[in-house]
Coordinates of C-alpha atoms in Angstrom, one line a residue:
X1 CA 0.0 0.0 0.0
X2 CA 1.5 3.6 -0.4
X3 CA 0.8 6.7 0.7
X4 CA -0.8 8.3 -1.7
X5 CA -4.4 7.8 -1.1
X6 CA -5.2 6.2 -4.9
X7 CA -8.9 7.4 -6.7
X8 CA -9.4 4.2 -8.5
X9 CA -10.4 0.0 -7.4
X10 CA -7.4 -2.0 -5.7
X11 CA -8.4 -4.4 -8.1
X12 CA -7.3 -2.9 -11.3
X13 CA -3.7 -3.0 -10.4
X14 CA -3.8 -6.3 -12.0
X15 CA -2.5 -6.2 -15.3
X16 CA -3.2 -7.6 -18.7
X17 CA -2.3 -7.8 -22.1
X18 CA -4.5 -5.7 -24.7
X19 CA -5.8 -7.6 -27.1
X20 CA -6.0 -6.4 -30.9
X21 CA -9.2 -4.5 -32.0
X22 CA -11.8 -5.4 -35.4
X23 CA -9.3 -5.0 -38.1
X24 CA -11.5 -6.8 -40.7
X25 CA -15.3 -7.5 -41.7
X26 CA -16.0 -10.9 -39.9
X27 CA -19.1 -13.6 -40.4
X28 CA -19.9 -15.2 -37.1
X29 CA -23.0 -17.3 -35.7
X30 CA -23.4 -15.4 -32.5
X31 CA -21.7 -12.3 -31.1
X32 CA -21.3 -11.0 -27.6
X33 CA -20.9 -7.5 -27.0
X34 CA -19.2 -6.5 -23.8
X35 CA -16.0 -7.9 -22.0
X36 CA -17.4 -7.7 -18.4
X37 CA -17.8 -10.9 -16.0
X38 CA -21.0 -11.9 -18.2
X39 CA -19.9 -11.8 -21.7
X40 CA -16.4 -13.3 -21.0
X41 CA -18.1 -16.1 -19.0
X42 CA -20.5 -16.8 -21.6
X43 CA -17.9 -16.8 -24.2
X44 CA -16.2 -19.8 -22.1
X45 CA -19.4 -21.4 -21.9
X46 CA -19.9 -21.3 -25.3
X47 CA -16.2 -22.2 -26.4
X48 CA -16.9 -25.8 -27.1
X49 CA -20.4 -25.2 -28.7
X50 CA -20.2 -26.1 -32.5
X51 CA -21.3 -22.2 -32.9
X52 CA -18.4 -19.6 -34.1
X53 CA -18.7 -17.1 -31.3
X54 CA -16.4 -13.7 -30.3
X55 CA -16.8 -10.9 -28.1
X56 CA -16.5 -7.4 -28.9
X57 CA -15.3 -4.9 -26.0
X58 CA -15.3 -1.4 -26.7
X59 CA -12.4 -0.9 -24.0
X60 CA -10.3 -3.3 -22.0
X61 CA -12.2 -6.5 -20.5
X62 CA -12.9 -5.8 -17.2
X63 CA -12.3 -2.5 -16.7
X64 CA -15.6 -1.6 -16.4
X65 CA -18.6 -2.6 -13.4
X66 CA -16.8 -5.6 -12.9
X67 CA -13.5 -3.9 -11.8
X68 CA -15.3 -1.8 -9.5
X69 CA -17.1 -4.1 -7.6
X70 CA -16.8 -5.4 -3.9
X71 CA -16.4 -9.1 -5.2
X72 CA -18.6 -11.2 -3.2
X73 CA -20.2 -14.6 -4.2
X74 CA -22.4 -15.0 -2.2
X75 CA -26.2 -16.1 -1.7
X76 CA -27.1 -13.9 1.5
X77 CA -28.2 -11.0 -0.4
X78 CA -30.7 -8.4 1.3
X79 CA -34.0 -9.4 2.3
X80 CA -34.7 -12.2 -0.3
X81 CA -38.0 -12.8 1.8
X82 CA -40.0 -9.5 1.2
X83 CA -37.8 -8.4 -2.2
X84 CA -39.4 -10.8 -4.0
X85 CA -43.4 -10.9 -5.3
X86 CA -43.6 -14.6 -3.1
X87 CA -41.9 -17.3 -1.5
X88 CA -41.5 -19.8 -4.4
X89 CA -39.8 -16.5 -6.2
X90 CA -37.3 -15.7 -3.4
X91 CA -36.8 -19.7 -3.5
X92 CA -35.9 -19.9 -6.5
X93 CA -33.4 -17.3 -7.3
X94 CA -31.8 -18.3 -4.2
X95 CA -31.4 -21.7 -5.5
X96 CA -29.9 -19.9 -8.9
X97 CA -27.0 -17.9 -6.5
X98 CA -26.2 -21.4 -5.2
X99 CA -25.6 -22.6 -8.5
X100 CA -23.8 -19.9 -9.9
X101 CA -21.6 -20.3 -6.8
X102 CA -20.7 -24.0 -7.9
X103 CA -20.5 -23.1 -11.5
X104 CA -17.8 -20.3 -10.4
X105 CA -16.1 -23.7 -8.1
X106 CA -16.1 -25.3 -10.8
X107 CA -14.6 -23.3 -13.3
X108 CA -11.9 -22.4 -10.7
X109 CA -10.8 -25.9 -9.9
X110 CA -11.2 -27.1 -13.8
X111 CA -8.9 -24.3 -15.5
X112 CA -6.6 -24.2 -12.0
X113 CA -7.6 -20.1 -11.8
X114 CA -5.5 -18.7 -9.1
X115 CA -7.6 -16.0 -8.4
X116 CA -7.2 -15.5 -4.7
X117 CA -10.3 -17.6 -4.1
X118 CA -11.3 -18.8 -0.4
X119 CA -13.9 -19.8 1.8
X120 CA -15.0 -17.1 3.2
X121 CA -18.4 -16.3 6.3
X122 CA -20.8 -14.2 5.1
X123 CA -23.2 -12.0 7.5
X124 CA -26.5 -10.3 6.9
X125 CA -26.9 -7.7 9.6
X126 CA -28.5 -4.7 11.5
X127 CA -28.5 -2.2 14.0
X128 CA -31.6 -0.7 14.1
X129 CA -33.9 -2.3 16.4
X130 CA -36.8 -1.9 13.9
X131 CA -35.5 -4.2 11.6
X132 CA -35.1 -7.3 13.8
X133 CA -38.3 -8.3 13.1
X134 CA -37.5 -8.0 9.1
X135 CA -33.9 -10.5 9.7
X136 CA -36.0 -12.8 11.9
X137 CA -38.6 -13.8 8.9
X138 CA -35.3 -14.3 6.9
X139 CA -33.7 -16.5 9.0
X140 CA -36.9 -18.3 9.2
X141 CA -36.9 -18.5 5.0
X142 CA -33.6 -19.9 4.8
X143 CA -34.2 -22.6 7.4
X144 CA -37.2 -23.4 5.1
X145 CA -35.3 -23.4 2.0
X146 CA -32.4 -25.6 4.0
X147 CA -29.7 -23.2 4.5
X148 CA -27.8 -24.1 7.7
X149 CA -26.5 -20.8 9.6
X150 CA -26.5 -19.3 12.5
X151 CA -27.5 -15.9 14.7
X152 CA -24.2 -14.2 15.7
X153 CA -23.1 -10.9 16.4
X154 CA -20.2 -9.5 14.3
X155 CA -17.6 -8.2 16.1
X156 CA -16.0 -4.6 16.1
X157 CA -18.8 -3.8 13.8
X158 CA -22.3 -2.1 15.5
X159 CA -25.1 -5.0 15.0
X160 CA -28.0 -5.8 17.0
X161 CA -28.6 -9.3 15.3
X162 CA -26.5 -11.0 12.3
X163 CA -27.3 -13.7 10.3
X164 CA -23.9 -16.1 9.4
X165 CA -23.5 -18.3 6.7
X166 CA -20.2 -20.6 6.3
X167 CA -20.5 -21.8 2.4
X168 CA -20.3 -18.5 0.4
X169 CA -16.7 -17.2 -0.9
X170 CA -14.3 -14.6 -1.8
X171 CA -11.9 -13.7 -5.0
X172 CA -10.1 -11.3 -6.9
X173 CA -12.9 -10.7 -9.9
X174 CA -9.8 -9.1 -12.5
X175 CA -7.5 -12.1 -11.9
X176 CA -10.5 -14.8 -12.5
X177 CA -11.8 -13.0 -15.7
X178 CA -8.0 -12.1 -16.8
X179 CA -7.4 -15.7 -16.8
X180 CA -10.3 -16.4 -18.9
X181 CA -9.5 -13.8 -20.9
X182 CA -6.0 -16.0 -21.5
X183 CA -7.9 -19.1 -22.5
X184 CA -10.2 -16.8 -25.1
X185 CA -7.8 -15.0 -26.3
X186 CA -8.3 -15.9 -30.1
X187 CA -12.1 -14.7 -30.0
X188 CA -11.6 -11.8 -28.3
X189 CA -11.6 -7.8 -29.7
X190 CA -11.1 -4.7 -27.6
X191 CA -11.0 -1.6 -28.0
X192 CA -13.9 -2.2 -30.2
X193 CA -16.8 -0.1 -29.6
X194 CA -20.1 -0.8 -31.9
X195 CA -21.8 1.9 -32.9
X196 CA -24.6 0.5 -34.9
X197 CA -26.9 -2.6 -35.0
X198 CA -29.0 -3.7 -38.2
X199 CA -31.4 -6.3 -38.3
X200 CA -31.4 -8.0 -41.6
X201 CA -33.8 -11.4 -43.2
X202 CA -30.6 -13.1 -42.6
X203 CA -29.5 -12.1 -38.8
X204 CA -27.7 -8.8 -37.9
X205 CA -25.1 -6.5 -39.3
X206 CA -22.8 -4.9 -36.5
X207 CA -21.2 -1.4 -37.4
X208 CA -17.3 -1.2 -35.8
X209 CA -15.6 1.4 -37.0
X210 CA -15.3 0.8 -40.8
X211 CA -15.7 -2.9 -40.4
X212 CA -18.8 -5.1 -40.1
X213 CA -19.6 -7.8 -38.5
X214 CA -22.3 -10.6 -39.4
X215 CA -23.7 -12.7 -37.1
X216 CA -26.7 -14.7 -36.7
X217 CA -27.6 -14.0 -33.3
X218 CA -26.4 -11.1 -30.4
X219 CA -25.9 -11.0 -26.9
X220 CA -25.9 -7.3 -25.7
X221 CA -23.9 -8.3 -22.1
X222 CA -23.2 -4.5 -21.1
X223 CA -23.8 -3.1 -17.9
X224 CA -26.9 -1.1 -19.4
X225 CA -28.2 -1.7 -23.1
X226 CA -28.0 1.7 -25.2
X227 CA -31.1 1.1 -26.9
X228 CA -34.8 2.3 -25.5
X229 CA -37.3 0.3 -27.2
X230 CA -38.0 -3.1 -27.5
X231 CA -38.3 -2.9 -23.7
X232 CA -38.1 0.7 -22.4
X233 CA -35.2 -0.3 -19.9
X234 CA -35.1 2.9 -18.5
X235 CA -38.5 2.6 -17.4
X236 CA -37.9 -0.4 -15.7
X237 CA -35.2 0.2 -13.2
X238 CA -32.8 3.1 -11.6
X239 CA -29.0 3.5 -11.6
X240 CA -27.7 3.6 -8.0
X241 CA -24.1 4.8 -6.7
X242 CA -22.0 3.6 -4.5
X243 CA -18.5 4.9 -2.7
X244 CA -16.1 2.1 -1.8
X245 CA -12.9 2.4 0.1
X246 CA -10.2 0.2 1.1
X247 CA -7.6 0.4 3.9
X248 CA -4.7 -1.5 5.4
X249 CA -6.0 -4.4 7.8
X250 CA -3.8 -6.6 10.5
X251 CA -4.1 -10.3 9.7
X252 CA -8.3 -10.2 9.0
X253 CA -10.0 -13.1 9.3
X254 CA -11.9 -14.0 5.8
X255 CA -15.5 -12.4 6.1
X256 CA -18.0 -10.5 3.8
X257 CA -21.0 -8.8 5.4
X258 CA -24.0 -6.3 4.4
X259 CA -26.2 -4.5 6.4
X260 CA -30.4 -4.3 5.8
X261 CA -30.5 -0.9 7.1
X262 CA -30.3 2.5 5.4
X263 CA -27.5 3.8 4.4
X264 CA -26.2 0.6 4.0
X265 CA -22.9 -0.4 5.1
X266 CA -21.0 -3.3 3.2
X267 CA -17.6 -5.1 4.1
X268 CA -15.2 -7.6 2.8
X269 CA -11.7 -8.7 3.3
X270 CA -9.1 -9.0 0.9
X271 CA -5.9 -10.5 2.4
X272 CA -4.4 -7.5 4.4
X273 CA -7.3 -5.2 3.7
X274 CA -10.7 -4.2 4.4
X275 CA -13.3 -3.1 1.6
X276 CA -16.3 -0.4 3.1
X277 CA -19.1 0.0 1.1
X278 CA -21.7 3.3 2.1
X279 CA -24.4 5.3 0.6
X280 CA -25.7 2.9 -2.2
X281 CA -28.5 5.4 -3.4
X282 CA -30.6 6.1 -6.2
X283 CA -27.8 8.8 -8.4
X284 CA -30.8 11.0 -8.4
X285 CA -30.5 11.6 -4.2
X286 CA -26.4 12.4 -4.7
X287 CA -25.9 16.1 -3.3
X288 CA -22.7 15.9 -4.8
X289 CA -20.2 12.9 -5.3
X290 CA -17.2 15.1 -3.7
X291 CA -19.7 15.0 -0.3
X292 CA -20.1 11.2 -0.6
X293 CA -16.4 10.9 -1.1
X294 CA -15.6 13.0 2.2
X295 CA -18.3 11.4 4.3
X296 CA -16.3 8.2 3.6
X297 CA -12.6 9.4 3.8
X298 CA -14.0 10.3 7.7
X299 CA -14.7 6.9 8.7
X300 CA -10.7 5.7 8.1
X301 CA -7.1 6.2 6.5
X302 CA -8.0 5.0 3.5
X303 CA -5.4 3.5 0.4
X304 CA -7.9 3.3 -2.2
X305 CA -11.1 5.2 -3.0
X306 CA -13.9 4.7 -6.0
X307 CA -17.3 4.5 -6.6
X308 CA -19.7 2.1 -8.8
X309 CA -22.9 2.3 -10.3
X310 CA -25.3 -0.8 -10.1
X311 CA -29.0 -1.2 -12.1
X312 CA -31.9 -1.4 -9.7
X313 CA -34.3 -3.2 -11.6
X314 CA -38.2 -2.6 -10.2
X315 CA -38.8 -6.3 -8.9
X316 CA -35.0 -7.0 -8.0
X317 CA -34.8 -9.7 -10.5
X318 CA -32.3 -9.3 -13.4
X319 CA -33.5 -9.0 -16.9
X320 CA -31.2 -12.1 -18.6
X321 CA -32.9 -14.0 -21.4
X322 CA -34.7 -13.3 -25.0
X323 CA -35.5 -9.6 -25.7
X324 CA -38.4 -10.7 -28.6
X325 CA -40.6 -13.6 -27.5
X326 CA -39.5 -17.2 -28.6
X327 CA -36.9 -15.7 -30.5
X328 CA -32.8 -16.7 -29.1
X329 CA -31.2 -14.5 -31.7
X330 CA -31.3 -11.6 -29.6
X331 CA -30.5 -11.9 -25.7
X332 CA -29.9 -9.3 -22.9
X333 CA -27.8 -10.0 -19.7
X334 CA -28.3 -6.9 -17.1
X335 CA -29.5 -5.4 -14.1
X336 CA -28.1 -7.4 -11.3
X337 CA -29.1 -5.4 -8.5
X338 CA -25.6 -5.0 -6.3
X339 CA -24.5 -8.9 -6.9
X340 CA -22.7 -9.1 -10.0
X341 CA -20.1 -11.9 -9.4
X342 CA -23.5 -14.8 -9.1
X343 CA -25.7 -12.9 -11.5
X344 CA -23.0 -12.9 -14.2
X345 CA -21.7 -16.5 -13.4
X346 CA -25.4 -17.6 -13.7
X347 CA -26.3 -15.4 -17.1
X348 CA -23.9 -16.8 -18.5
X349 CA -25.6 -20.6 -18.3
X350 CA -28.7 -19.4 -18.8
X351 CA -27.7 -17.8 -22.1
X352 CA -26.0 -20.7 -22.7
X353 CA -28.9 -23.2 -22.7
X354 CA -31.2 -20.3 -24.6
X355 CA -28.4 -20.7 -27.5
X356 CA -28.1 -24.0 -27.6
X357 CA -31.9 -24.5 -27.4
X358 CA -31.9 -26.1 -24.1
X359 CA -34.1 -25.9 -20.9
X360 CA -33.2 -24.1 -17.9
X361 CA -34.7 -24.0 -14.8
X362 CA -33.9 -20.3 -14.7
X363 CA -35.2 -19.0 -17.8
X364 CA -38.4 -18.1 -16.6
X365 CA -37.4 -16.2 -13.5
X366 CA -35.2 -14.1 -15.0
X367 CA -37.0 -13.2 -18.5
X368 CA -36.8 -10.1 -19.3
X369 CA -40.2 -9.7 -21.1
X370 CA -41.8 -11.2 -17.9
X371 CA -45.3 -9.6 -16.5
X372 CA -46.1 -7.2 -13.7
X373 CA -47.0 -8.1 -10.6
X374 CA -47.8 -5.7 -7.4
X375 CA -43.8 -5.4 -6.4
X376 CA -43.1 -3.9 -10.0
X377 CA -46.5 -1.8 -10.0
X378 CA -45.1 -0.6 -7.1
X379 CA -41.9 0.2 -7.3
X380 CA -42.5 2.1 -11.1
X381 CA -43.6 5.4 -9.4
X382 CA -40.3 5.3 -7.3
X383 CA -38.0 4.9 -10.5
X384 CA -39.5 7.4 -12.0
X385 CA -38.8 9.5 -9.4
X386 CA -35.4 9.0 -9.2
X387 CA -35.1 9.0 -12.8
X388 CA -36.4 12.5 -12.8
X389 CA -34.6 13.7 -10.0
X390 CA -31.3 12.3 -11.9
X391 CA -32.6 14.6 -15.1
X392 CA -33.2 17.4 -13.3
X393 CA -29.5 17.3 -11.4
X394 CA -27.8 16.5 -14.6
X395 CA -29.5 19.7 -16.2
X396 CA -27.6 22.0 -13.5
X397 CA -24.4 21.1 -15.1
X398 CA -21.5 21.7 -12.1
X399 CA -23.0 25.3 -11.5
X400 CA -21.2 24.5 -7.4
X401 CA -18.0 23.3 -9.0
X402 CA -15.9 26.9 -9.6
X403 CA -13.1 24.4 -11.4
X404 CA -15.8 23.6 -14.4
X405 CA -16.7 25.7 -17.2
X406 CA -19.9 25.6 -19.3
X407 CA -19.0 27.3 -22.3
X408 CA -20.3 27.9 -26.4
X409 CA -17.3 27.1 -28.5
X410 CA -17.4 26.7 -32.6
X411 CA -21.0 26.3 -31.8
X412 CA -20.9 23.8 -29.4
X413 CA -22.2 23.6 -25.6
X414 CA -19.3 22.2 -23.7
X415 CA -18.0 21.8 -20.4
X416 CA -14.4 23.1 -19.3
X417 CA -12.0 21.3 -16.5
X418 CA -8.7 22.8 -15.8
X419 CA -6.5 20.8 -14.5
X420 CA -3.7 21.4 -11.7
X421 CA -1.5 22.2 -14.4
X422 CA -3.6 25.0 -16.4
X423 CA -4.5 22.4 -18.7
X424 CA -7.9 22.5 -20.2
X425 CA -10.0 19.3 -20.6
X426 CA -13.1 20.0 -22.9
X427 CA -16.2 17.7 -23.4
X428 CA -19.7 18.0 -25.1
X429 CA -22.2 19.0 -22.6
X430 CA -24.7 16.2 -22.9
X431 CA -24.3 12.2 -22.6
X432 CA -24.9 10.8 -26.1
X433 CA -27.3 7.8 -24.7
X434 CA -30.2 10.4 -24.0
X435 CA -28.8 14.0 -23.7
X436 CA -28.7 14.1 -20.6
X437 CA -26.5 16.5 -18.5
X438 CA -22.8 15.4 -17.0
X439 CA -21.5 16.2 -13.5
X440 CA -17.8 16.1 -13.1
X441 CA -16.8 13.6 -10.7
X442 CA -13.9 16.0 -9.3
X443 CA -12.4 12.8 -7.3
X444 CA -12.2 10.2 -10.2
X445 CA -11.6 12.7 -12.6
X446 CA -14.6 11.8 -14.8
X447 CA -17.7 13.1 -16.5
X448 CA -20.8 11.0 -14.6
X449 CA -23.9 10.7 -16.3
X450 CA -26.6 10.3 -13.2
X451 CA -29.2 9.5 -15.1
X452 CA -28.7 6.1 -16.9
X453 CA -24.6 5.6 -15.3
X454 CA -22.8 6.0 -18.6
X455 CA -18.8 7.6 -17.8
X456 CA -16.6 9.7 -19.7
X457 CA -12.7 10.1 -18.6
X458 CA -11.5 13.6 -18.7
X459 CA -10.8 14.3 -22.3
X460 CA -14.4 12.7 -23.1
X461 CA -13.6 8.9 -23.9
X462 CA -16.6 6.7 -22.8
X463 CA -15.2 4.2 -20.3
X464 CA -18.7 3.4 -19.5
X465 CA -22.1 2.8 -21.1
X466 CA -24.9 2.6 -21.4
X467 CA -23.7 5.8 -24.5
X468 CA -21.6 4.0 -27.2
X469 CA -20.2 7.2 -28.5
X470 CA -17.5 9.8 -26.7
X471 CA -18.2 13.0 -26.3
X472 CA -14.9 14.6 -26.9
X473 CA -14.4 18.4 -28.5
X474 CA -13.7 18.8 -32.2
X475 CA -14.3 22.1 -34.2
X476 CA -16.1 22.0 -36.5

């Protein structure tokens, strides 16, 4: 650890080789866009399929959500109990964590990953006294669904009941994909943004660059699809932000832990270091992300400091499966609601067996054209509501940061950072997904879009969607 407090994940200090970009039209069967935990684990599911498959990545692998997450695998996960629209439901996407915990096992042991994988406790927890009643009827819903654990305090850490769990895990997510990554190599392309999908009588035609690709059927595995329509994703869920830090530990003992109160506090350990999660909330509710940052720098010393975004979807259920009704040509992966290391482990079976025409006892739960029920009727209001709030924030465009600049230059609305050395860093003003506005993120150095999460670097490069363009400064 140095001394320099560092403003991006611990994790992406593992390195990587880049792999070349689309240098030529290609014809595949199916293509996977996005390099994340999903599409690289659906490309090794797929890898011995008799269907020619490669994944486009329109930066690094990795480097995106799944660099910036805490890394747990792990079933205990909120309140699955009241979540859900009923029992059966909580039952069985528990039962499809646990899998995804034994396909990630199994994967490990079979390729020899040395990913920094171990056995690891996990605790749900509180320590307001209003919530007991709330972990009691979980603990009584995972004795139903035959989940041995037990009711112990954590220590050092304020809680008034805890729920523990011995058979969940810990890893390092860049060093597990990374070595994927290896293995895939061949069928891999970063650096490789699409800008435009066709759909033609005889599959798709993918836009990259000057080159083309044709494939027979698409996988859109990004953190958040670009399009709107067929299913008016925005409508269905709300981007929420979280600040992560990590400091030097002693010697911790191996343990992950979240809390069910509000703000929510999440831990994990990481050999000689402790990860703290706060303020997961709708982007809409952010003051300002420099407040967040400092509310967080209070608590410890910290050696590393970042924040990720995470889709919310309305019923808490991911949306992984067909986008057009028994139709496997087209597939979405996304919205995993804070627990991306199972979600994506599990997508990437159940896109498997959609491909490959097979059952899965999955499909259902997570289809993404599935019906309303009263938890989605009820939770639309509220993501509209945030969604709005996010607009209305975005529209005020830095007016409390006196480092940024809104400008007209050569006829263009842009947005001004100078930097410590007099440089000036100049963007377009609006985020090309859906024009909204873009706060600077003064600690990570980026342009934030808080309405649908998409991320610019400084000089405008989009390191994450759901945009697919940059919005870097050109006259005209």
């Amino acid at each position: 650890m140095g001394e320099i407090m560092k403003n991006y994940s611990i994790w992406n200090e593992e390195q990587t080789e880049i792999l070349p970009k689309i240098s030529e039209d290609k014809k595949v069967d199916i293509l996977i866009i996005g390099g994340g935990l999903t599409g690289v684990s659906l490309l090794y599911q797929l890898k011995d399929s008799k269907f020619k498959t490669i994944l486009v990545e329109k930066n690094m692998c990795g480097r995106g959500v799944t660099s910036k997450s805490t890394a747990k695998i792990t079933y205990l996960q909120d309140l699955l109990v009241t979540d859900f629209k009923d029992e059966k439901t909580a039952s069985l996407y528990l039962k499809s964590q646990q899998e995804a915990i034994k396909e990630i096992k199994k994967i490990i042991t079979k390729e020899k990953i040395d990913c920094d994988f171990e056995k690891s406790p996990s605790y749900l927890f509180t320590n307001d006294s209003a919530n007991i009643q709330k972990l009691e009827r979980q603990y009584l819903f995972l004795k139903e669904n035959h989940i041995e654990m037990n009711k112990e305090k954590l220590e050092k850490i304020p809680n008034k009941l805890a729920l523990k769990v011995e058979d969940t895990y810990l890893f390092h997510p860049l060093k597990y994909l990374f070595h994927l990554k290896r293995i895939l190599k061949d069928f891999i392309y970063e650096n490789s943004p699409v800008k435009k999908i066709q759909k033609t009588k005889n599959g798709y035609v993918v836009s990259i660059g000057k080159y083309q690709i044709f494939c027979s059927k698409i996988v859109i595995a990004t953190h958040y699809p670009y399009f709107l329509k067929p299913l008016f994703f925005p409508l269905k869920n709300h981007v929420e932000t979280s600040f992560i830090g990590v400091k030097k530990e002693e010697n911790p003992l191996p343990f992950s832990a979240i809390s069910i109160d509000h703000p929510i506090l999440s831990l994990r350990t990481y050999q000689n270091t402790l990860f703290y999660l706060i303020d997961s909330m709708p982007t809409g509710n952010i003051k300002s992300i420099e407040s967040h940052f400092k509310k967080l720098k209070s608590q410890a010393s910290f050696d590393y400091l970042w924040s990720n975004k995470d889709i919310m979807t309305n019923d808490k259920i991911p949306y992984i499966g067909r986008i057009f009704k028994q139709d496997n040509s087209f597939l979405i992966a996304c919205g995993y609601n804070t627990w991306g290391m199972t979600n994506a482990s599990i997508a990437s079976v159940v896109l498997k067996d959609i491909l490959l025409e097979k059952e899965n006892p999955f499909e259902e739960l997570f289809d993404p054209r599935r019906s309303l029920n009263f938890k989605k009727i009820k939770a639309f209001p509220w993501d509209l509501m945030y969604s709005g709030k996010a607009v209305l924030k975005s529209t005020k465009n830095n007016i409390n940061n006196q480092k940024i600049k809104k400008e007209t230059r050569d006829g263009q609305s842009v947005l001004i950072y100078v930097d410590e050395k007099g440089k000036e860093h100049i963007v377009l003003n609006r985020c090309p997904h859906m024009k909204c506005g873009l706060v600077f993120n003064e600690w990570e150095k980026t342009w934030d879009c808080l309405c649908h999460g998409s991320r610019f670097d400084l000089d405008g490069k989009c390191i994450e969607g759901p945009s697919n363009m940059d919005i870097t400064f050109s006259k005209k």
